[in-house]
XYZ file of C-alpha atoms in Angstrom:
193
model
C 87.938 108.230 124.184
C 87.442 108.002 127.919
C 88.479 104.797 129.656
C 85.708 102.386 130.613
C 86.215 99.372 132.838
C 84.727 97.030 135.402
C 86.444 96.343 138.722
C 88.052 92.904 139.186
C 85.340 91.963 141.693
C 82.882 92.088 138.743
C 85.067 90.817 135.864
C 88.399 89.141 136.603
C 89.632 89.459 133.023
C 88.385 92.907 132.135
C 86.213 93.604 129.109
C 87.242 92.011 125.818
C 85.936 90.786 122.448
C 83.985 93.956 121.773
C 81.090 94.200 119.324
C 80.205 97.644 117.975
C 76.956 98.525 116.214
C 75.184 101.720 115.216
C 71.646 102.168 116.463
C 68.907 103.751 114.338
C 69.201 107.027 116.269
C 72.949 107.249 115.513
C 74.228 106.190 118.934
C 76.888 103.508 119.130
C 76.267 100.343 121.152
C 79.240 98.429 122.513
C 78.647 94.859 123.758
C 81.498 93.340 125.775
C 82.448 90.026 127.288
C 83.456 89.894 130.938
C 84.526 86.917 133.027
C 83.758 85.572 136.477
C 86.626 83.031 136.342
C 87.987 82.429 139.836
C 84.929 83.899 141.574
C 81.770 82.382 143.023
C 79.409 82.132 140.037
C 76.353 82.802 142.219
C 77.800 85.940 143.809
C 79.292 87.175 140.534
C 77.330 85.631 137.654
C 78.501 85.814 134.038
C 76.896 88.607 132.008
C 77.214 90.541 128.770
C 78.136 94.174 129.365
C 77.136 97.255 127.368
C 77.974 100.919 126.993
C 76.714 103.664 124.645
C 78.234 106.620 122.884
C 76.258 109.583 121.544
C 79.277 111.327 120.009
C 80.691 108.757 117.613
C 82.809 106.990 120.217
C 84.629 109.997 121.675
C 83.042 109.331 125.049
C 81.311 106.286 126.503
C 78.631 106.012 129.165
C 78.517 103.912 132.299
C 78.826 100.151 131.791
C 75.694 98.148 132.596
C 74.649 94.553 132.040
C 72.618 93.688 128.960
C 69.097 92.630 129.981
C 65.783 91.511 128.574
C 63.038 94.042 127.788
C 61.220 92.688 130.864
C 64.056 94.060 133.017
C 65.241 90.527 133.850
C 68.926 89.726 133.926
C 70.265 86.675 132.105
C 73.403 84.549 132.421
C 76.072 84.467 129.745
C 79.541 82.870 129.758
C 82.802 84.600 128.847
C 82.145 84.417 125.099
C 81.690 87.107 122.503
C 78.387 88.400 121.178
C 77.905 89.578 117.605
C 75.312 91.963 116.206
C 74.073 92.371 112.660
C 71.354 94.521 111.114
C 69.113 92.569 108.769
C 68.511 94.225 105.415
C 65.266 92.233 105.154
C 63.749 93.665 108.352
C 65.920 96.692 109.174
C 66.204 95.342 112.725
C 69.326 94.760 114.804
C 69.929 91.222 116.084
C 72.344 89.842 118.662
C 73.889 86.359 118.436
C 75.212 85.068 121.761
C 75.285 82.299 124.356
C 72.646 82.559 127.089
C 72.757 80.023 129.936
C 69.918 78.772 132.127
C 72.287 78.505 135.116
C 75.197 80.717 136.206
C 78.227 79.944 134.022
C 81.716 79.443 135.419
C 84.210 81.514 133.446
C 84.121 80.454 129.796
C 81.426 77.837 129.972
C 79.261 76.261 129.186
C 79.335 77.699 125.674
C 75.904 76.436 124.698
C 73.200 76.960 123.659
C 73.719 79.514 120.871
C 70.829 81.958 120.490
C 69.714 84.982 118.517
C 67.481 87.798 119.776
C 66.213 91.092 118.428
C 67.602 94.193 120.123
C 65.127 96.827 121.304
C 66.978 99.910 120.058
C 65.109 102.380 122.266
C 65.469 100.566 125.604
C 68.760 98.895 124.554
C 67.912 95.372 125.638
C 67.075 91.990 124.172
C 63.432 91.362 123.328
C 62.863 88.257 125.413
C 60.034 86.897 123.266
C 62.381 86.820 120.244
C 65.141 84.713 121.854
C 65.547 81.681 119.608
C 67.946 78.760 119.935
C 70.094 78.207 116.848
C 71.973 75.175 118.198
C 72.350 73.392 121.522
C 74.224 70.473 123.016
C 72.533 67.128 122.469
C 73.001 65.249 125.785
C 73.510 61.866 124.092
C 75.449 62.889 120.983
C 77.564 65.886 122.040
C 80.361 66.065 124.581
C 80.058 68.336 127.626
C 83.093 70.151 126.153
C 81.017 71.457 123.226
C 81.605 75.104 122.318
C 78.974 76.897 120.248
C 80.952 80.124 120.158
C 83.624 81.840 118.046
C 81.451 81.917 114.942
C 81.549 84.017 111.791
C 78.513 86.008 110.706
C 77.510 87.678 107.430
C 74.481 88.602 105.369
C 74.100 87.319 101.817
C 73.312 90.519 99.901
C 71.158 88.772 97.304
C 69.047 86.491 99.509
C 69.221 88.775 102.586
C 69.686 85.652 104.698
C 72.145 85.578 107.579
C 74.907 82.987 107.290
C 76.567 81.808 110.486
C 79.709 79.652 110.280
C 80.648 77.651 113.365
C 83.121 74.896 114.216
C 81.519 72.806 116.970
C 84.737 72.555 118.998
C 84.597 69.801 121.622
C 81.585 68.052 120.112
C 83.401 64.695 120.236
C 85.122 65.154 123.588
C 87.817 66.992 125.508
C 91.553 66.393 125.572
C 92.999 65.375 122.205
C 89.516 65.122 120.665
C 88.542 68.723 121.408
C 89.775 69.933 117.997
C 88.276 66.982 116.086
C 85.175 68.888 115.075
C 83.131 69.717 112.014
C 82.295 73.180 110.725
C 78.674 73.994 109.971
C 76.855 76.705 108.042
C 73.564 77.859 109.532
C 71.140 79.860 107.367
C 68.881 82.258 109.267
C 66.051 84.087 107.562
C 64.128 86.886 109.257
C 60.540 87.346 108.047
C 58.422 90.389 108.871
C 60.583 91.078 111.903
C 60.374 87.481 113.077
C 62.967 84.705 112.839
């Protein structure tokens, strides 16, 4: 395929941890992680980046930032996003970290959210953004990472299962890896979460 990239002034570590999904009209959607590490987070805020292919991945369109259906931009750290189509609803959903404030490089990696993808406009439906898990200010360390999760659909129940180790929940340093793994069950009803 053709080469797609972002200049270093937009993403210092290129585009990595790709997520590929097929849209209802047959186009391919590629969601990519960039990074603003080493740059001013206000001048170069963290985003999720997207590109489309209408020919099965032989060629890719211009890279743009993933936005809400309102046209608003949102902040996202250098973490991957994952998409899955629900058998129960037939809709495509995106699981990712969205931050209220501009992230710096890889963090913060919380909260973890899910949102429905508008497959015509190729954006997140803002009204569907739902928090799956977030840092508890009194119980969780500031080093908490709600990223690097596994995702699958149970074929019988049609529920989404998300597996996540809450790295850093007990602290940084030597405690960063002392974390529990959780299974989250997500059920979509009539197009809603």
